[in-house]
Amino acid sequence: MTSVLDVRNLKLFYRTEAGIVRAVDGIGFTISNGRTVALVGESGSGKSSLARALMRFLPKNVSEYSGSIRIDGVEVLGMDEYEFNRKIRWKKITYVSQAALNSLNPIMKVVDHLIEPLILHYGIPKKEAIERAREVLVRVGIPEDFLWRYSFELSGGMKQRVVIAISLISNPKIVILDEPTSALDVMTQASIINLLKELKNKLGVSYIFITHDIATSSELADEVAVMYAGQFVEYGPSERVYVEPLHPYSKGLLNSIPRLRTDTALASINGVPPSLINPPKGCRFRPRCPYVKPVCEEEPPLIAFGSEHYVRCWLYGSK
């Protein structure tokens, strides 16, 4: 399959009064056209910082932003902000942020939210932009007459569909979904996930699905990246990571989820996530790991375990 996103050794560090925060520390992965990568892990593991790094939504206190990001074959990390905004952001890659329901301006109609990027970034005439907005709104399951409503007239599920429509209006290659269902009830979550699956099949769009809800991500993911303390600790096909996780942290996450067809007791992960200012020496999961051994004081590499399955753990290395 053709790669639409290729990330290599990506780093994003923040400068704070307490020290340097290593939010994204040497991340690398690839997404093929029409595929979904689920990015899972506890709060504070660096998932949203990775999304900001890909979109270049960078705060002023960035200490280091380096590596390689190729979107649709084009290296974008070296682009200046004007060029990136004109050629890449909202054209090749778009973003549905956390608390997306609050991103809609209550004094703007739905149609204005949808046509704004078409007019500003593409110079499309307003009449043509409205027709495009009508098509996209219907595609996400909202009647076209909702174009002329305000966001406060919509339910939570409708608002989420509008935000997704905004992310699709420019026909992007990649959509980053940062906790897109966290503020919704269970039935609405299921509806949104089904919508995302349908759009992926029809449009061939690729997703980065960021979540701490593993059960939800399993419905959409083709590949899974388990993130801990700014690093990927496991990466591989969803049917392998969800069924036979390798890393002790991945196992802990999956053991914390209720199962319908087994009597497996729920288990928790002891301890708390480490500080990203002073992460543990060697393996960052070492202070919480039940299988810790002396070699874990050295940082493990990302080890290949079969085809396309990788794990950062000395349990699978030879040292």
mmCIF file of C-alpha atoms in Angstrom:
data_model
loop_
_atom_site.group_PDB
_atom_site.id
_atom_site.type_symbol
_atom_site.label_atom_id
_atom_site.label_comp_id
_atom_site.label_asym_id
_atom_site.label_seq_id
_atom_site.Cartn_x
_atom_site.Cartn_y
_atom_site.Cartn_z
ATOM 1 C CA MET A 1 0.000 0.000 0.000
ATOM 2 C CA THR A 2 1.067 3.602 -0.606
ATOM 3 C CA SER A 3 2.348 5.403 2.483
ATOM 4 C CA VAL A 4 0.551 8.677 3.267
ATOM 5 C CA LEU A 5 2.473 9.395 6.483
ATOM 6 C CA ASP A 6 6.015 8.387 7.356
ATOM 7 C CA VAL A 7 7.411 9.556 10.707
ATOM 8 C CA ARG A 8 11.018 8.954 11.764
ATOM 9 C CA ASN A 9 12.684 9.745 15.116
ATOM 10 C CA LEU A 10 10.208 12.523 15.907
ATOM 11 C CA LYS A 11 10.935 14.548 19.044
ATOM 12 C CA LEU A 12 8.938 17.319 20.692
ATOM 13 C CA PHE A 13 10.305 18.679 23.973
ATOM 14 C CA TYR A 14 8.878 21.556 26.016
ATOM 15 C CA ARG A 15 10.865 23.998 28.153
ATOM 16 C CA THR A 16 9.377 24.611 31.615
ATOM 17 C CA GLU A 17 10.613 26.121 34.888
ATOM 18 C CA ALA A 18 10.951 22.597 36.296
ATOM 19 C CA GLY A 19 12.998 21.341 33.342
ATOM 20 C CA ILE A 20 12.666 19.902 29.827
ATOM 21 C CA VAL A 21 9.505 17.843 29.220
ATOM 22 C CA ARG A 22 10.255 14.982 26.790
ATOM 23 C CA ALA A 23 6.664 14.693 25.520
ATOM 24 C CA VAL A 24 7.453 12.924 22.228
ATOM 25 C CA ASP A 25 10.792 11.144 22.331
ATOM 26 C CA GLY A 26 11.974 9.344 19.201
ATOM 27 C CA ILE A 27 8.651 8.234 17.683
ATOM 28 C CA GLY A 28 8.574 6.495 14.303
ATOM 29 C CA PHE A 29 5.720 4.882 12.346
ATOM 30 C CA THR A 30 4.075 4.665 8.927
ATOM 31 C CA ILE A 31 0.436 4.863 7.842
ATOM 32 C CA SER A 32 -0.733 3.448 4.520
ATOM 33 C CA ASN A 33 -3.570 4.862 2.474
ATOM 34 C CA GLY A 34 -6.983 4.061 3.951
ATOM 35 C CA ARG A 35 -5.597 2.591 7.190
ATOM 36 C CA THR A 36 -6.212 3.526 10.828
ATOM 37 C CA VAL A 37 -3.601 3.609 13.561
ATOM 38 C CA ALA A 38 -5.019 3.650 17.089
ATOM 39 C CA LEU A 39 -2.770 5.477 19.533
ATOM 40 C CA VAL A 40 -3.536 4.243 23.064
ATOM 41 C CA GLY A 41 -2.119 4.882 26.505
ATOM 42 C CA GLU A 42 -2.736 6.616 29.812
ATOM 43 C CA SER A 43 -3.231 10.360 30.169
ATOM 44 C CA GLY A 44 0.106 12.156 30.075
ATOM 45 C CA SER A 45 1.814 9.609 27.823
ATOM 46 C CA GLY A 46 2.317 12.133 25.003
ATOM 47 C CA LYS A 47 -0.524 11.170 22.639
ATOM 48 C CA SER A 48 -1.912 14.680 22.139
ATOM 49 C CA SER A 49 1.609 16.132 21.915
ATOM 50 C CA LEU A 50 2.274 13.736 19.040
ATOM 51 C CA ALA A 51 -0.848 15.076 17.294
ATOM 52 C CA ARG A 52 0.356 18.657 17.826
ATOM 53 C CA ALA A 53 3.765 17.726 16.451
ATOM 54 C CA LEU A 54 2.204 16.309 13.278
ATOM 55 C CA MET A 55 -0.056 19.363 12.813
ATOM 56 C CA ARG A 56 2.701 21.775 13.941
ATOM 57 C CA PHE A 57 0.457 23.323 16.579
ATOM 58 C CA LEU A 58 3.512 24.263 18.618
ATOM 59 C CA PRO A 59 3.550 26.427 21.771
ATOM 60 C CA LYS A 60 6.211 29.085 22.352
ATOM 61 C CA ASN A 61 8.066 27.013 24.938
ATOM 62 C CA VAL A 62 9.270 24.326 22.490
ATOM 63 C CA SER A 63 12.780 23.216 23.379
ATOM 64 C CA GLU A 64 13.312 20.706 20.555
ATOM 65 C CA TYR A 65 11.270 19.782 17.501
ATOM 66 C CA SER A 66 13.196 17.431 15.239
ATOM 67 C CA GLY A 67 13.087 14.266 13.169
ATOM 68 C CA SER A 68 11.280 13.600 9.896
ATOM 69 C CA ILE A 69 7.619 13.858 8.883
ATOM 70 C CA ARG A 70 6.733 12.956 5.312
ATOM 71 C CA ILE A 71 3.092 13.553 4.350
ATOM 72 C CA ASP A 72 2.036 12.144 0.982
ATOM 73 C CA GLY A 73 5.704 11.824 0.082
ATOM 74 C CA VAL A 74 6.667 15.398 1.022
ATOM 75 C CA GLU A 75 9.043 16.226 3.889
ATOM 76 C CA VAL A 76 7.249 18.877 5.941
ATOM 77 C CA LEU A 77 9.374 19.358 9.048
ATOM 78 C CA GLY A 78 11.662 21.821 7.279
ATOM 79 C CA MET A 79 8.842 23.888 5.752
ATOM 80 C CA ASP A 80 8.291 27.401 7.023
ATOM 81 C CA GLU A 81 4.923 28.097 8.657
ATOM 82 C CA TYR A 82 3.470 29.914 5.640
ATOM 83 C CA GLU A 83 4.302 27.081 3.230
ATOM 84 C CA PHE A 84 3.054 24.390 5.632
ATOM 85 C CA ASN A 85 -0.224 26.240 6.161
ATOM 86 C CA ARG A 86 -0.696 26.818 2.423
ATOM 87 C CA LYS A 87 0.167 23.313 1.201
ATOM 88 C CA ILE A 88 -0.320 20.823 4.023
ATOM 89 C CA ARG A 89 -2.401 21.837 7.035
ATOM 90 C CA TRP A 90 -6.167 21.418 6.412
ATOM 91 C CA LYS A 91 -5.402 20.140 2.910
ATOM 92 C CA LYS A 92 -3.345 16.963 3.383
ATOM 93 C CA ILE A 93 -3.860 16.523 7.134
ATOM 94 C CA THR A 94 -6.653 17.722 9.425
ATOM 95 C CA TYR A 95 -7.380 17.511 13.125
ATOM 96 C CA VAL A 96 -10.412 16.863 15.330
ATOM 97 C CA SER A 97 -9.285 18.083 18.740
ATOM 98 C CA GLN A 98 -10.217 17.015 22.234
ATOM 99 C CA ALA A 99 -13.414 18.735 23.437
ATOM 100 C CA ALA A 100 -14.246 19.241 19.760
ATOM 101 C CA LEU A 101 -17.846 20.027 20.678
ATOM 102 C CA ASN A 102 -16.602 23.275 22.219
ATOM 103 C CA SER A 103 -14.732 24.267 19.051
ATOM 104 C CA LEU A 104 -17.918 25.361 17.274
ATOM 105 C CA ASN A 105 -18.596 29.088 17.523
ATOM 106 C CA PRO A 106 -22.136 29.523 18.919
ATOM 107 C CA ILE A 107 -22.736 32.717 16.929
ATOM 108 C CA MET A 108 -21.779 31.111 13.600
ATOM 109 C CA LYS A 109 -24.099 28.907 11.572
ATOM 110 C CA VAL A 110 -22.986 25.416 10.593
ATOM 111 C CA VAL A 111 -22.576 26.491 6.979
ATOM 112 C CA ASP A 112 -20.091 29.211 7.962
ATOM 113 C CA HIS A 113 -17.902 26.718 9.834
ATOM 114 C CA LEU A 114 -17.836 24.473 6.769
ATOM 115 C CA ILE A 115 -17.228 26.989 4.021
ATOM 116 C CA GLU A 116 -14.579 29.057 5.832
ATOM 117 C CA PRO A 117 -11.593 26.751 5.024
ATOM 118 C CA LEU A 118 -12.729 26.385 1.398
ATOM 119 C CA ILE A 119 -12.871 30.132 0.894
ATOM 120 C CA LEU A 120 -9.713 30.990 2.863
ATOM 121 C CA HIS A 121 -7.431 28.124 1.769
ATOM 122 C CA TYR A 122 -8.739 27.373 -1.732
ATOM 123 C CA GLY A 123 -10.318 30.635 -2.845
ATOM 124 C CA ILE A 124 -13.513 28.796 -3.837
ATOM 125 C CA PRO A 125 -16.501 31.090 -4.547
ATOM 126 C CA LYS A 126 -19.059 31.150 -1.747
ATOM 127 C CA LYS A 127 -21.868 29.585 -3.788
ATOM 128 C CA GLU A 128 -19.662 26.649 -4.802
ATOM 129 C CA ALA A 129 -18.385 26.295 -1.232
ATOM 130 C CA ILE A 130 -21.958 26.056 0.084
ATOM 131 C CA GLU A 131 -22.718 23.238 -2.352
ATOM 132 C CA ARG A 132 -19.608 21.385 -1.211
ATOM 133 C CA ALA A 133 -20.670 21.934 2.419
ATOM 134 C CA ARG A 134 -24.115 20.537 1.630
ATOM 135 C CA GLU A 135 -22.597 17.372 0.138
ATOM 136 C CA VAL A 136 -20.251 16.770 3.072
ATOM 137 C CA LEU A 137 -22.949 17.398 5.670
ATOM 138 C CA VAL A 138 -25.243 14.832 4.061
ATOM 139 C CA ARG A 139 -22.319 12.402 3.835
ATOM 140 C CA VAL A 140 -21.879 12.473 7.625
ATOM 141 C CA GLY A 141 -25.590 11.796 8.126
ATOM 142 C CA ILE A 142 -26.998 15.273 8.797
ATOM 143 C CA PRO A 143 -29.935 16.701 6.769
ATOM 144 C CA GLU A 144 -28.850 19.577 4.540
ATOM 145 C CA ASP A 145 -31.261 22.052 6.164
ATOM 146 C CA PHE A 146 -29.032 21.862 9.288
ATOM 147 C CA LEU A 147 -26.574 24.049 7.359
ATOM 148 C CA TRP A 148 -28.544 27.056 8.512
ATOM 149 C CA ARG A 149 -28.655 26.159 12.200
ATOM 150 C CA TYR A 150 -26.405 27.305 15.029
ATOM 151 C CA SER A 151 -24.326 24.839 17.030
ATOM 152 C CA PHE A 152 -26.383 25.360 20.201
ATOM 153 C CA GLU A 153 -29.384 23.985 18.304
ATOM 154 C CA LEU A 154 -27.638 20.627 17.784
ATOM 155 C CA SER A 155 -27.284 17.568 20.010
ATOM 156 C CA GLY A 156 -23.853 16.332 21.094
ATOM 157 C CA GLY A 157 -23.830 13.657 18.397
ATOM 158 C CA MET A 158 -24.836 16.159 15.717
ATOM 159 C CA LYS A 159 -22.099 18.566 16.822
ATOM 160 C CA GLN A 160 -19.519 15.789 16.600
ATOM 161 C CA ARG A 161 -20.682 14.941 13.079
ATOM 162 C CA VAL A 162 -20.367 18.603 12.096
ATOM 163 C CA VAL A 163 -16.795 18.716 13.435
ATOM 164 C CA ILE A 164 -15.973 15.570 11.452
ATOM 165 C CA ALA A 165 -17.541 17.167 8.362
ATOM 166 C CA ILE A 166 -15.281 20.208 8.858
ATOM 167 C CA SER A 167 -12.238 17.921 8.979
ATOM 168 C CA LEU A 168 -13.310 16.246 5.699
ATOM 169 C CA ILE A 169 -14.372 19.336 3.758
ATOM 170 C CA SER A 170 -10.978 19.694 2.035
ATOM 171 C CA ASN A 171 -10.606 15.989 1.077
ATOM 172 C CA PRO A 172 -7.552 15.350 3.289
ATOM 173 C CA LYS A 173 -5.345 12.264 3.159
ATOM 174 C CA ILE A 174 -5.110 11.983 6.962
ATOM 175 C CA VAL A 175 -7.480 12.900 9.789
ATOM 176 C CA ILE A 176 -6.212 12.984 13.370
ATOM 177 C CA LEU A 177 -9.024 12.164 15.805
ATOM 178 C CA ASP A 178 -8.080 13.129 19.353
ATOM 179 C CA GLU A 179 -10.529 11.447 21.766
ATOM 180 C CA PRO A 180 -13.437 12.020 19.330
ATOM 181 C CA THR A 181 -16.031 10.136 21.384
ATOM 182 C CA SER A 182 -15.003 10.887 24.979
ATOM 183 C CA ALA A 183 -17.773 13.436 25.647
ATOM 184 C CA LEU A 184 -20.568 11.303 24.179
ATOM 185 C CA ASP A 185 -22.912 8.675 25.595
ATOM 186 C CA VAL A 186 -22.400 5.018 24.676
ATOM 187 C CA MET A 187 -25.038 4.896 21.937
ATOM 188 C CA THR A 188 -23.760 8.088 20.312
ATOM 189 C CA GLN A 189 -20.182 6.772 20.530
ATOM 190 C CA ALA A 190 -21.222 3.670 18.602
ATOM 191 C CA SER A 191 -22.942 5.829 15.984
ATOM 192 C CA ILE A 192 -19.833 8.000 15.499
ATOM 193 C CA ILE A 193 -17.520 4.975 15.252
ATOM 194 C CA ASN A 194 -19.793 3.413 12.616
ATOM 195 C CA LEU A 195 -19.762 6.716 10.731
ATOM 196 C CA LEU A 196 -15.954 6.845 10.793
ATOM 197 C CA LYS A 197 -15.726 3.271 9.493
ATOM 198 C CA GLU A 198 -18.160 4.059 6.684
ATOM 199 C CA LEU A 199 -16.249 7.206 5.681
ATOM 200 C CA LYS A 200 -12.947 5.341 5.692
ATOM 201 C CA ASN A 201 -14.342 2.700 3.336
ATOM 202 C CA LYS A 202 -15.974 5.224 1.007
ATOM 203 C CA LEU A 203 -13.310 7.941 0.928
ATOM 204 C CA GLY A 204 -10.121 5.971 1.563
ATOM 205 C CA VAL A 205 -9.087 8.447 4.256
ATOM 206 C CA SER A 206 -6.474 7.430 6.842
ATOM 207 C CA TYR A 207 -7.018 8.026 10.558
ATOM 208 C CA ILE A 208 -4.838 8.484 13.601
ATOM 209 C CA PHE A 209 -7.277 7.602 16.368
ATOM 210 C CA ILE A 210 -6.020 8.874 19.728
ATOM 211 C CA THR A 211 -7.764 7.422 22.761
ATOM 212 C CA HIS A 212 -7.389 5.894 26.207
ATOM 213 C CA ASP A 213 -10.470 3.748 25.493
ATOM 214 C CA ILE A 214 -9.047 0.524 24.061
ATOM 215 C CA ALA A 215 -12.470 -1.071 23.605
ATOM 216 C CA THR A 216 -13.578 1.807 21.356
ATOM 217 C CA SER A 217 -10.341 1.887 19.362
ATOM 218 C CA SER A 218 -10.595 -1.840 18.599
ATOM 219 C CA GLU A 219 -13.624 -1.140 16.402
ATOM 220 C CA LEU A 220 -11.659 1.054 14.015
ATOM 221 C CA ALA A 221 -7.961 0.202 14.227
ATOM 222 C CA ASP A 222 -5.894 -1.620 11.619
ATOM 223 C CA GLU A 223 -2.678 -1.054 13.574
ATOM 224 C CA VAL A 224 -2.153 -0.174 17.235
ATOM 225 C CA ALA A 225 0.574 1.949 18.802
ATOM 226 C CA VAL A 226 0.828 1.699 22.588
ATOM 227 C CA MET A 227 2.418 4.862 23.973
ATOM 228 C CA TYR A 228 4.063 5.221 27.371
ATOM 229 C CA ALA A 229 6.101 8.142 28.722
ATOM 230 C CA GLY A 230 6.666 9.723 25.306
ATOM 231 C CA GLN A 231 7.659 6.519 23.490
ATOM 232 C CA PHE A 232 6.016 3.678 21.602
ATOM 233 C CA VAL A 233 6.399 0.511 23.687
ATOM 234 C CA GLU A 234 4.495 -1.705 21.244
ATOM 235 C CA TYR A 235 3.357 -1.332 17.637
ATOM 236 C CA GLY A 236 1.680 -3.835 15.366
ATOM 237 C CA PRO A 237 -1.454 -5.167 13.655
ATOM 238 C CA SER A 238 -4.551 -4.728 15.824
ATOM 239 C CA GLU A 239 -5.470 -8.427 15.695
ATOM 240 C CA ARG A 240 -2.102 -9.268 17.247
ATOM 241 C CA VAL A 241 -1.722 -6.444 19.776
ATOM 242 C CA TYR A 242 -5.274 -6.785 21.112
ATOM 243 C CA VAL A 243 -5.276 -10.590 21.219
ATOM 244 C CA GLU A 244 -1.653 -11.351 22.150
ATOM 245 C CA PRO A 245 -0.013 -8.202 23.562
ATOM 246 C CA LEU A 246 3.710 -8.503 24.233
ATOM 247 C CA HIS A 247 4.729 -5.549 26.388
ATOM 248 C CA PRO A 248 3.845 -5.754 30.111
ATOM 249 C CA TYR A 249 2.215 -2.308 29.861
ATOM 250 C CA SER A 250 0.054 -3.394 26.896
ATOM 251 C CA LYS A 251 -0.982 -6.488 28.843
ATOM 252 C CA GLY A 252 -1.883 -4.317 31.828
ATOM 253 C CA LEU A 253 -4.062 -2.029 29.727
ATOM 254 C CA LEU A 254 -5.948 -4.956 28.195
ATOM 255 C CA ASN A 255 -6.351 -6.710 31.549
ATOM 256 C CA SER A 256 -8.112 -3.620 32.882
ATOM 257 C CA ILE A 257 -10.979 -3.985 30.374
ATOM 258 C CA PRO A 258 -14.088 -6.067 31.222
ATOM 259 C CA ARG A 259 -14.596 -9.050 28.879
ATOM 260 C CA LEU A 260 -17.998 -10.400 27.886
ATOM 261 C CA ARG A 261 -16.990 -13.961 27.014
ATOM 262 C CA THR A 262 -14.389 -14.770 29.663
ATOM 263 C CA ASP A 263 -14.221 -14.836 33.452
ATOM 264 C CA THR A 264 -10.834 -13.131 33.567
ATOM 265 C CA ALA A 265 -10.555 -10.958 36.660
ATOM 266 C CA LEU A 266 -9.884 -7.268 36.116
ATOM 267 C CA ALA A 267 -6.402 -6.121 37.044
ATOM 268 C CA SER A 268 -4.794 -2.738 37.507
ATOM 269 C CA ILE A 269 -1.289 -1.452 36.774
ATOM 270 C CA ASN A 270 0.564 -0.629 39.972
ATOM 271 C CA GLY A 271 2.157 2.783 40.402
ATOM 272 C CA VAL A 272 1.712 5.988 38.416
ATOM 273 C CA PRO A 273 3.046 7.245 35.056
ATOM 274 C CA PRO A 274 6.546 8.740 35.379
ATOM 275 C CA SER A 275 7.525 12.370 35.039
ATOM 276 C CA LEU A 276 8.485 13.289 31.488
ATOM 277 C CA ILE A 277 10.993 15.756 32.947
ATOM 278 C CA ASN A 278 12.960 13.053 34.783
ATOM 279 C CA PRO A 279 11.906 9.716 33.239
ATOM 280 C CA PRO A 280 13.288 6.525 34.810
ATOM 281 C CA LYS A 281 16.705 5.364 33.689
ATOM 282 C CA GLY A 282 16.587 2.599 31.084
ATOM 283 C CA CYS A 283 13.119 1.184 30.438
ATOM 284 C CA ARG A 284 10.597 3.843 31.404
ATOM 285 C CA PHE A 285 8.079 1.237 32.552
ATOM 286 C CA ARG A 286 10.657 -0.381 34.871
ATOM 287 C CA PRO A 287 9.328 1.029 38.207
ATOM 288 C CA ARG A 288 5.869 -0.461 37.501
ATOM 289 C CA CYS A 289 6.835 -3.664 35.702
ATOM 290 C CA PRO A 290 6.246 -7.071 37.368
ATOM 291 C CA TYR A 291 8.975 -8.666 35.208
ATOM 292 C CA VAL A 292 11.787 -6.190 35.902
ATOM 293 C CA LYS A 293 15.381 -7.485 35.768
ATOM 294 C CA PRO A 294 18.847 -5.861 35.953
ATOM 295 C CA VAL A 295 19.154 -5.273 32.192
ATOM 296 C CA CYS A 296 16.051 -3.075 32.349
ATOM 297 C CA GLU A 297 18.285 -0.283 33.689
ATOM 298 C CA GLU A 298 19.462 0.042 30.083
ATOM 299 C CA GLU A 299 17.059 1.513 27.525
ATOM 300 C CA PRO A 300 15.606 -1.280 25.342
ATOM 301 C CA PRO A 301 15.436 -0.873 21.560
ATOM 302 C CA LEU A 302 12.264 -1.416 19.539
ATOM 303 C CA ILE A 303 12.566 -5.144 18.791
ATOM 304 C CA ALA A 304 10.907 -6.857 15.807
ATOM 305 C CA PHE A 305 8.743 -9.783 16.919
ATOM 306 C CA GLY A 306 7.430 -11.426 13.794
ATOM 307 C CA SER A 307 6.115 -9.550 10.776
ATOM 308 C CA GLU A 308 5.244 -5.878 11.411
ATOM 309 C CA HIS A 309 5.043 -6.351 15.193
ATOM 310 C CA TYR A 310 7.485 -4.431 17.396
ATOM 311 C CA VAL A 311 7.998 -4.240 21.160
ATOM 312 C CA ARG A 312 10.327 -2.135 23.343
ATOM 313 C CA CYS A 313 11.131 -4.669 26.065
ATOM 314 C CA TRP A 314 14.163 -6.696 27.176
ATOM 315 C CA LEU A 315 11.925 -9.744 27.669
ATOM 316 C CA TYR A 316 12.190 -10.193 23.887
ATOM 317 C CA GLY A 317 15.793 -9.037 23.433
ATOM 318 C CA SER A 318 19.052 -10.902 23.891
ATOM 319 C CA LYS A 319 21.244 -9.053 26.346
#
